[in-house]
């Protein structure tokens, strides 16, 4: 394994090249194989990571604890309300101090500028565990899952129907790195931020991906190999619009009739948590095309790869 990402932050796919993302996928595959075979892979013995979560989490937070433990490292959860940042200490000083104790910081927060400010003030890697702009740990897991389920990226079409936000942004960047097509089905007024769209278009020029945001759900579903769902109301930032969003998004629900319009071998993916009767139906969630629990497991393999690649200096 080469680790030319050592010392690099993992703040988003915006900061990564297709070659670097491919290296992470390969490391994740290797670590997953070792985990399945019961081979030891404690590459990060004596390392210690700090975790700060300003929003709720089941997968991101706990897969990190499991990943760090299996790698021989320790992970320490720092409650935001117990840090002095909650009484006004600056991010810069907090980052400089945590950098003296820990081998990296894993942080879920609001704006992308917050993870960037931590990264600017720390020599050790900062890993984005979700911001408004990106959810890059989810995207690595999604790429790994698509590769496993579809064999390759070339020729794969993703139909994404859910909040056009962090998960969508990172997946779009990942898809266009590897030549996948992605149709984002969304009601009028839900658009990809320009910084993400422009990068995605540039990558698509090189990789051959076709991308669109369309109000036509049937068109987005046509020929889709992956139907990807997400909540319609993301944590912390648009929850007050929940009722309006449910109304806006109901025509984009991933139910059995939607799945029937995709390729017959399509898989159903979802970053979770999802809401039954809103963004997905019980029959799709529990149906034969659903790979959501394999995908959920892959969160752990993906974050192991990120930890190993950004920590180990070869
Ligand atoms: N998909 C995801 O990030 O889930 P959690 O919010 O539970 O971490
Ligand atoms: N878009 C969702 C993803 C949750 C994993 C949110 O930000 O709440």
CSV table of C-alpha atoms and ligand atoms in Angstrom, one decimal:
chain,number,residue,atom,x,y,z
A,1,UNK,CA,0.0,0.0,0.0
A,2,UNK,CA,1.2,3.5,-0.8
A,3,UNK,CA,0.0,6.2,1.5
A,4,UNK,CA,0.6,9.5,-0.3
A,5,UNK,CA,-2.3,10.9,1.6
A,6,UNK,CA,-0.4,10.9,4.9
A,7,UNK,CA,-0.9,14.1,6.7
A,8,UNK,CA,-3.6,15.3,4.4
A,9,UNK,CA,-7.0,16.3,5.7
A,10,UNK,CA,-10.2,14.7,4.5
A,11,UNK,CA,-12.5,17.6,4.3
A,12,UNK,CA,-14.4,16.7,1.1
A,13,UNK,CA,-14.1,15.3,-2.4
A,14,UNK,CA,-13.6,18.9,-3.6
A,15,UNK,CA,-10.1,18.7,-2.3
A,16,UNK,CA,-9.3,15.2,-3.7
A,17,UNK,CA,-8.3,13.9,-7.1
A,18,UNK,CA,-9.8,10.8,-8.7
A,19,UNK,CA,-6.4,9.1,-8.2
A,20,UNK,CA,-6.5,9.8,-4.5
A,21,UNK,CA,-10.1,8.7,-4.1
A,22,UNK,CA,-9.3,5.5,-6.0
A,23,UNK,CA,-6.4,4.9,-3.6
A,24,UNK,CA,-8.9,5.2,-0.7
A,25,UNK,CA,-11.3,2.8,-2.3
A,26,UNK,CA,-8.5,0.2,-2.8
A,27,UNK,CA,-7.4,0.6,0.9
A,28,UNK,CA,-11.0,0.2,2.0
A,29,UNK,CA,-11.3,-3.0,-0.1
A,30,UNK,CA,-8.1,-4.4,1.4
A,31,UNK,CA,-9.1,-3.5,5.0
A,32,UNK,CA,-12.6,-5.0,4.4
A,33,UNK,CA,-11.1,-8.2,3.1
A,34,UNK,CA,-8.8,-8.4,6.2
A,35,UNK,CA,-11.8,-7.8,8.5
A,36,UNK,CA,-13.9,-10.5,6.7
A,37,UNK,CA,-11.0,-13.0,6.9
A,38,UNK,CA,-10.3,-12.2,10.5
A,39,UNK,CA,-6.8,-10.9,9.7
A,40,UNK,CA,-5.3,-8.5,12.2
A,41,UNK,CA,-5.0,-5.0,10.8
A,42,UNK,CA,-4.0,-2.9,13.9
A,43,UNK,CA,-2.0,-0.4,11.8
A,44,UNK,CA,-2.7,2.5,14.2
A,45,UNK,CA,-1.6,1.2,17.5
A,46,UNK,CA,-1.0,3.9,20.1
A,47,UNK,CA,-2.8,6.5,18.0
A,48,UNK,CA,-5.5,8.6,19.5
A,49,UNK,CA,-8.3,10.5,17.7
A,50,UNK,CA,-10.7,13.2,19.0
A,51,UNK,CA,-14.3,13.3,17.9
A,52,UNK,CA,-16.6,16.3,18.0
A,53,UNK,CA,-20.2,16.0,16.9
A,54,UNK,CA,-22.5,19.0,16.8
A,55,UNK,CA,-25.3,17.0,15.2
A,56,UNK,CA,-26.7,13.6,16.0
A,57,UNK,CA,-25.2,10.4,14.5
A,58,UNK,CA,-25.6,6.7,14.6
A,59,UNK,CA,-23.4,5.4,11.7
A,60,UNK,CA,-20.7,8.1,11.4
A,61,UNK,CA,-19.9,8.3,15.1
A,62,UNK,CA,-20.1,4.6,16.0
A,63,UNK,CA,-18.4,3.3,12.9
A,64,UNK,CA,-15.5,5.5,13.8
A,65,UNK,CA,-15.2,4.0,17.3
A,66,UNK,CA,-15.4,0.5,15.8
A,67,UNK,CA,-12.9,1.4,13.1
A,68,UNK,CA,-10.4,3.0,15.4
A,69,UNK,CA,-10.6,0.1,17.9
A,70,UNK,CA,-10.0,-2.5,15.1
A,71,UNK,CA,-7.0,-0.5,13.9
A,72,UNK,CA,-5.6,-0.5,17.5
A,73,UNK,CA,-6.3,3.2,18.1
A,74,UNK,CA,-8.4,5.0,20.6
A,75,UNK,CA,-11.2,7.4,19.9
A,76,UNK,CA,-12.3,10.0,22.4
A,77,UNK,CA,-15.7,11.7,22.1
A,78,UNK,CA,-15.5,15.3,23.2
A,79,UNK,CA,-19.0,16.7,23.9
A,80,UNK,CA,-19.3,20.2,22.2
A,81,UNK,CA,-21.2,21.5,25.2
A,82,UNK,CA,-18.3,20.5,27.5
A,83,UNK,CA,-15.6,22.2,25.3
A,84,UNK,CA,-14.6,25.8,26.0
A,85,UNK,CA,-15.8,26.6,22.4
A,86,UNK,CA,-19.3,26.6,24.0
A,87,UNK,CA,-18.1,29.5,26.1
A,88,UNK,CA,-16.5,31.4,23.3
A,89,UNK,CA,-12.9,30.0,22.9
A,90,UNK,CA,-11.9,30.2,19.3
A,91,UNK,CA,-11.8,27.4,16.8
A,92,UNK,CA,-8.2,28.3,16.0
A,93,UNK,CA,-7.0,27.9,19.6
A,94,UNK,CA,-9.1,24.8,20.2
A,95,UNK,CA,-7.6,23.2,17.1
A,96,UNK,CA,-4.0,24.2,18.1
A,97,UNK,CA,-4.5,22.6,21.5
A,98,UNK,CA,-6.2,19.4,20.3
A,99,UNK,CA,-3.4,19.0,17.7
A,100,UNK,CA,-0.9,18.7,20.6
A,101,UNK,CA,-2.8,15.7,22.1
A,102,UNK,CA,-4.3,13.8,19.2
A,103,UNK,CA,-3.3,12.2,16.0
A,104,UNK,CA,-6.4,13.6,14.2
A,105,UNK,CA,-9.8,15.2,14.6
A,106,UNK,CA,-13.1,13.8,13.3
A,107,UNK,CA,-15.8,16.5,13.3
A,108,UNK,CA,-19.5,16.8,12.3
A,109,UNK,CA,-20.6,20.4,12.3
A,110,UNK,CA,-22.5,23.0,10.4
A,111,UNK,CA,-20.5,25.1,7.9
A,112,UNK,CA,-17.6,23.8,5.8
A,113,UNK,CA,-15.6,26.9,7.0
A,114,UNK,CA,-15.5,25.4,10.5
A,115,UNK,CA,-13.7,22.2,9.4
A,116,UNK,CA,-11.5,24.3,7.2
A,117,UNK,CA,-10.5,26.5,10.1
A,118,UNK,CA,-9.7,23.5,12.3
A,119,UNK,CA,-7.6,22.1,9.5
A,120,UNK,CA,-5.7,25.4,9.0
A,121,UNK,CA,-4.8,25.3,12.7
A,122,UNK,CA,-3.8,21.6,13.0
A,123,UNK,CA,-0.9,19.6,11.6
A,124,UNK,CA,-2.7,16.3,12.2
A,125,UNK,CA,-5.5,15.3,9.7
A,126,UNK,CA,-9.0,16.7,10.1
A,127,UNK,CA,-11.7,14.5,8.8
A,128,UNK,CA,-15.1,15.9,7.9
A,129,UNK,CA,-17.8,13.7,9.5
A,130,UNK,CA,-20.5,15.9,7.7
A,131,UNK,CA,-21.0,19.6,7.1
A,132,UNK,CA,-23.7,21.4,5.1
A,133,UNK,CA,-21.5,21.2,2.0
A,134,UNK,CA,-20.1,17.6,2.0
A,135,UNK,CA,-20.4,14.2,3.6
A,136,UNK,CA,-17.2,12.7,2.2
A,137,UNK,CA,-17.0,9.7,4.5
A,138,UNK,CA,-20.4,8.7,3.2
A,139,UNK,CA,-19.3,9.2,-0.4
A,140,UNK,CA,-16.3,6.9,0.0
A,141,UNK,CA,-18.6,4.2,1.5
A,142,UNK,CA,-21.0,4.8,-1.4
A,143,UNK,CA,-18.3,4.4,-4.0
A,144,UNK,CA,-17.1,1.2,-2.3
A,145,UNK,CA,-20.7,-0.1,-2.2
A,146,UNK,CA,-21.4,0.7,-5.9
A,147,UNK,CA,-18.1,-1.0,-6.9
A,148,UNK,CA,-19.1,-4.1,-4.9
A,149,UNK,CA,-22.6,-4.3,-6.2
A,150,UNK,CA,-22.1,-3.2,-9.8
A,151,UNK,CA,-18.5,-4.4,-10.4
A,152,UNK,CA,-17.3,-1.2,-12.0
A,153,UNK,CA,-18.2,2.4,-12.2
A,154,UNK,CA,-18.1,2.8,-16.0
A,155,UNK,CA,-21.6,2.7,-17.4
A,156,UNK,CA,-23.4,3.0,-14.0
A,157,UNK,CA,-26.2,5.5,-13.8
A,158,UNK,CA,-27.3,6.8,-10.4
A,159,UNK,CA,-30.8,8.3,-9.8
A,160,UNK,CA,-30.6,10.3,-6.6
A,161,UNK,CA,-33.8,11.5,-5.0
A,162,UNK,CA,-33.5,13.3,-1.7
A,163,UNK,CA,-32.3,16.5,-0.1
A,164,UNK,CA,-29.9,18.2,-2.5
A,165,UNK,CA,-27.3,18.8,0.2
A,166,UNK,CA,-24.2,17.3,1.7
A,167,UNK,CA,-24.7,13.6,0.7
A,168,UNK,CA,-25.8,14.5,-2.8
A,169,UNK,CA,-22.9,17.0,-3.3
A,170,UNK,CA,-20.2,14.5,-2.3
A,171,UNK,CA,-21.8,11.6,-4.3
A,172,UNK,CA,-22.0,13.9,-7.3
A,173,UNK,CA,-18.3,14.6,-7.0
A,174,UNK,CA,-17.5,10.9,-6.6
A,175,UNK,CA,-19.7,9.9,-9.5
A,176,UNK,CA,-18.1,12.4,-11.9
A,177,UNK,CA,-14.6,11.4,-10.9
A,178,UNK,CA,-15.3,7.8,-12.1
A,179,UNK,CA,-17.5,8.3,-15.2
A,180,UNK,CA,-20.8,7.5,-13.6
A,181,UNK,CA,-23.9,9.3,-14.8
A,182,UNK,CA,-26.1,10.9,-12.1
A,183,UNK,CA,-29.6,12.3,-12.4
A,184,UNK,CA,-30.7,14.2,-9.4
A,185,UNK,CA,-34.5,14.2,-9.2
A,186,UNK,CA,-35.7,17.2,-7.2
A,187,UNK,CA,-38.6,19.7,-7.1
A,188,UNK,CA,-38.1,23.2,-8.5
A,189,UNK,CA,-35.9,25.3,-6.2
A,190,UNK,CA,-33.6,22.5,-4.9
A,191,UNK,CA,-30.3,23.0,-6.6
A,192,UNK,CA,-26.7,21.8,-6.3
A,193,UNK,CA,-24.4,24.7,-5.0
A,194,UNK,CA,-22.4,26.3,-7.8
A,195,UNK,CA,-19.0,25.3,-6.2
A,196,UNK,CA,-20.0,21.6,-6.4
A,197,UNK,CA,-21.8,21.8,-9.8
A,198,UNK,CA,-18.9,23.5,-11.5
A,199,UNK,CA,-16.4,21.0,-10.2
A,200,UNK,CA,-18.7,18.1,-11.2
A,201,UNK,CA,-19.0,19.5,-14.7
A,202,UNK,CA,-15.2,19.8,-15.0
A,203,UNK,CA,-14.7,16.2,-13.8
A,204,UNK,CA,-17.5,15.0,-16.1
A,205,UNK,CA,-15.7,16.5,-19.1
A,206,UNK,CA,-12.7,14.3,-18.3
A,207,UNK,CA,-14.5,11.1,-17.2
A,208,UNK,CA,-17.5,11.2,-19.6
A,209,UNK,CA,-20.2,11.3,-16.9
A,210,UNK,CA,-23.6,12.8,-17.8
A,211,UNK,CA,-25.2,14.8,-15.0
A,212,UNK,CA,-28.5,16.6,-14.6
A,213,UNK,CA,-30.8,18.0,-12.0
A,214,UNK,CA,-34.4,17.3,-13.2
A,215,UNK,CA,-37.9,17.7,-12.0
A,216,UNK,CA,-38.8,14.6,-14.1
A,217,UNK,CA,-38.4,11.7,-11.7
A,218,UNK,CA,-39.3,9.1,-14.4
A,219,UNK,CA,-36.5,10.4,-16.6
A,220,UNK,CA,-34.1,10.2,-13.7
A,221,UNK,CA,-35.1,6.7,-13.0
A,222,UNK,CA,-34.9,5.4,-16.6
A,223,UNK,CA,-32.0,3.0,-16.9
A,224,UNK,CA,-30.8,3.7,-13.3
A,225,UNK,CA,-28.5,1.0,-11.9
A,226,UNK,CA,-28.5,2.7,-8.4
A,227,UNK,CA,-31.6,4.4,-6.9
A,228,UNK,CA,-30.3,6.5,-4.0
A,229,UNK,CA,-32.5,8.0,-1.4
A,230,UNK,CA,-32.0,10.5,1.4
A,231,UNK,CA,-34.1,12.4,3.9
A,232,UNK,CA,-36.1,15.4,2.6
A,233,UNK,CA,-35.2,17.5,5.7
A,234,UNK,CA,-31.6,17.5,6.8
A,235,UNK,CA,-30.4,17.9,10.3
A,236,UNK,CA,-30.3,21.3,11.9
A,237,UNK,CA,-30.5,23.6,8.9
A,238,UNK,CA,-33.8,23.2,7.1
A,239,UNK,CA,-35.9,21.2,9.7
A,240,UNK,CA,-38.2,24.2,10.2
A,241,UNK,CA,-39.3,23.8,6.6
A,242,UNK,CA,-40.2,20.1,7.2
A,243,UNK,CA,-43.9,20.4,6.3
A,244,UNK,CA,-43.3,22.3,3.1
A,245,UNK,CA,-40.5,19.9,2.1
A,246,UNK,CA,-42.7,16.9,2.6
A,247,UNK,CA,-45.3,18.4,0.3
A,248,UNK,CA,-42.7,19.4,-2.3
A,249,UNK,CA,-40.9,16.1,-2.3
A,250,UNK,CA,-43.8,13.6,-2.1
A,251,UNK,CA,-43.8,13.0,-5.9
A,252,UNK,CA,-40.2,11.9,-5.5
A,253,UNK,CA,-40.8,9.2,-3.0
A,254,UNK,CA,-38.8,6.0,-3.6
A,255,UNK,CA,-41.6,3.4,-3.6
A,256,UNK,CA,-42.1,0.1,-5.6
A,257,UNK,CA,-43.5,2.0,-8.5
A,258,UNK,CA,-40.4,4.2,-8.7
A,259,UNK,CA,-38.1,1.2,-8.4
A,260,UNK,CA,-40.1,-0.5,-11.3
A,261,UNK,CA,-39.1,2.4,-13.5
A,262,UNK,CA,-35.3,1.8,-12.9
A,263,UNK,CA,-33.2,-0.9,-14.5
A,264,UNK,CA,-34.5,-4.3,-13.4
A,265,UNK,CA,-31.1,-5.0,-11.6
A,266,UNK,CA,-31.0,-1.7,-9.9
A,267,UNK,CA,-30.0,-1.6,-6.2
A,268,UNK,CA,-31.6,0.7,-3.7
A,269,UNK,CA,-29.1,2.7,-1.6
A,270,UNK,CA,-29.7,5.2,1.2
A,271,UNK,CA,-27.3,7.0,3.5
A,272,UNK,CA,-29.8,6.5,6.4
A,273,UNK,CA,-31.6,7.5,8.4
A,274,UNK,CA,-34.6,7.6,6.2
A,275,UNK,CA,-38.2,8.1,6.9
A,276,UNK,CA,-40.8,5.5,6.0
A,277,UNK,CA,-43.7,7.0,4.1
A,278,UNK,CA,-41.6,10.0,3.2
A,279,UNK,CA,-38.4,9.4,1.2
A,280,UNK,CA,-38.8,5.6,1.1
A,281,UNK,CA,-41.4,3.0,1.7
A,282,UNK,CA,-41.1,-0.1,3.9
A,283,UNK,CA,-41.3,-2.5,0.9
A,284,UNK,CA,-38.4,-0.9,-0.9
A,285,UNK,CA,-36.3,-0.6,2.3
A,286,UNK,CA,-36.9,-4.3,3.1
A,287,UNK,CA,-37.1,-5.5,-0.5
A,288,UNK,CA,-34.7,-7.7,-2.5
A,289,UNK,CA,-33.1,-4.7,-4.3
A,290,UNK,CA,-32.2,-2.9,-1.0
A,291,UNK,CA,-28.5,-3.0,-0.1
A,292,UNK,CA,-28.7,-0.4,2.7
A,293,UNK,CA,-27.3,-2.5,5.5
A,294,UNK,CA,-24.3,-3.6,3.4
A,295,UNK,CA,-23.9,0.1,2.6
A,296,UNK,CA,-24.1,0.9,6.3
A,297,UNK,CA,-21.5,-1.6,7.2
A,298,UNK,CA,-19.2,-0.1,4.5
A,299,UNK,CA,-19.2,3.2,6.5
A,300,UNK,CA,-16.8,1.4,8.9
A,301,UNK,CA,-14.5,0.0,6.2
A,302,UNK,CA,-14.4,3.4,4.5
A,303,UNK,CA,-13.5,5.3,7.6
A,304,UNK,CA,-10.8,2.8,8.4
A,305,UNK,CA,-9.3,3.5,5.0
A,306,UNK,CA,-9.4,7.3,5.6
A,307,UNK,CA,-7.7,6.9,9.0
A,308,UNK,CA,-5.0,4.6,7.7
A,309,UNK,CA,-4.3,6.6,4.6
A,310,UNK,CA,-4.2,10.0,6.3
A,311,UNK,CA,-2.2,8.9,9.4
A,312,UNK,CA,0.5,6.5,8.2
A,313,UNK,CA,3.6,8.0,6.8
A,314,UNK,CA,5.3,5.4,4.7
B,1,LIG,N1,-25.4,8.3,7.1
B,1,LIG,C1,-25.0,8.9,8.2
B,1,LIG,O1,-24.2,9.8,8.2
B,1,LIG,O2,-25.7,8.5,9.3
B,1,LIG,P1,-25.6,9.1,10.8
B,1,LIG,O3,-26.2,10.5,10.8
B,1,LIG,O4,-26.3,8.1,11.7
B,1,LIG,O5,-24.1,9.2,11.2
B,2,LIG,N1,-28.6,15.2,4.5
B,2,LIG,C1,-28.7,14.5,5.8
B,2,LIG,C2,-27.7,13.4,5.9
B,2,LIG,C3,-27.7,12.7,7.1
B,2,LIG,C4,-26.7,11.6,7.2
B,2,LIG,C5,-28.4,15.5,6.9
B,2,LIG,O1,-27.6,16.4,6.7
B,2,LIG,O2,-29.1,15.5,7.9
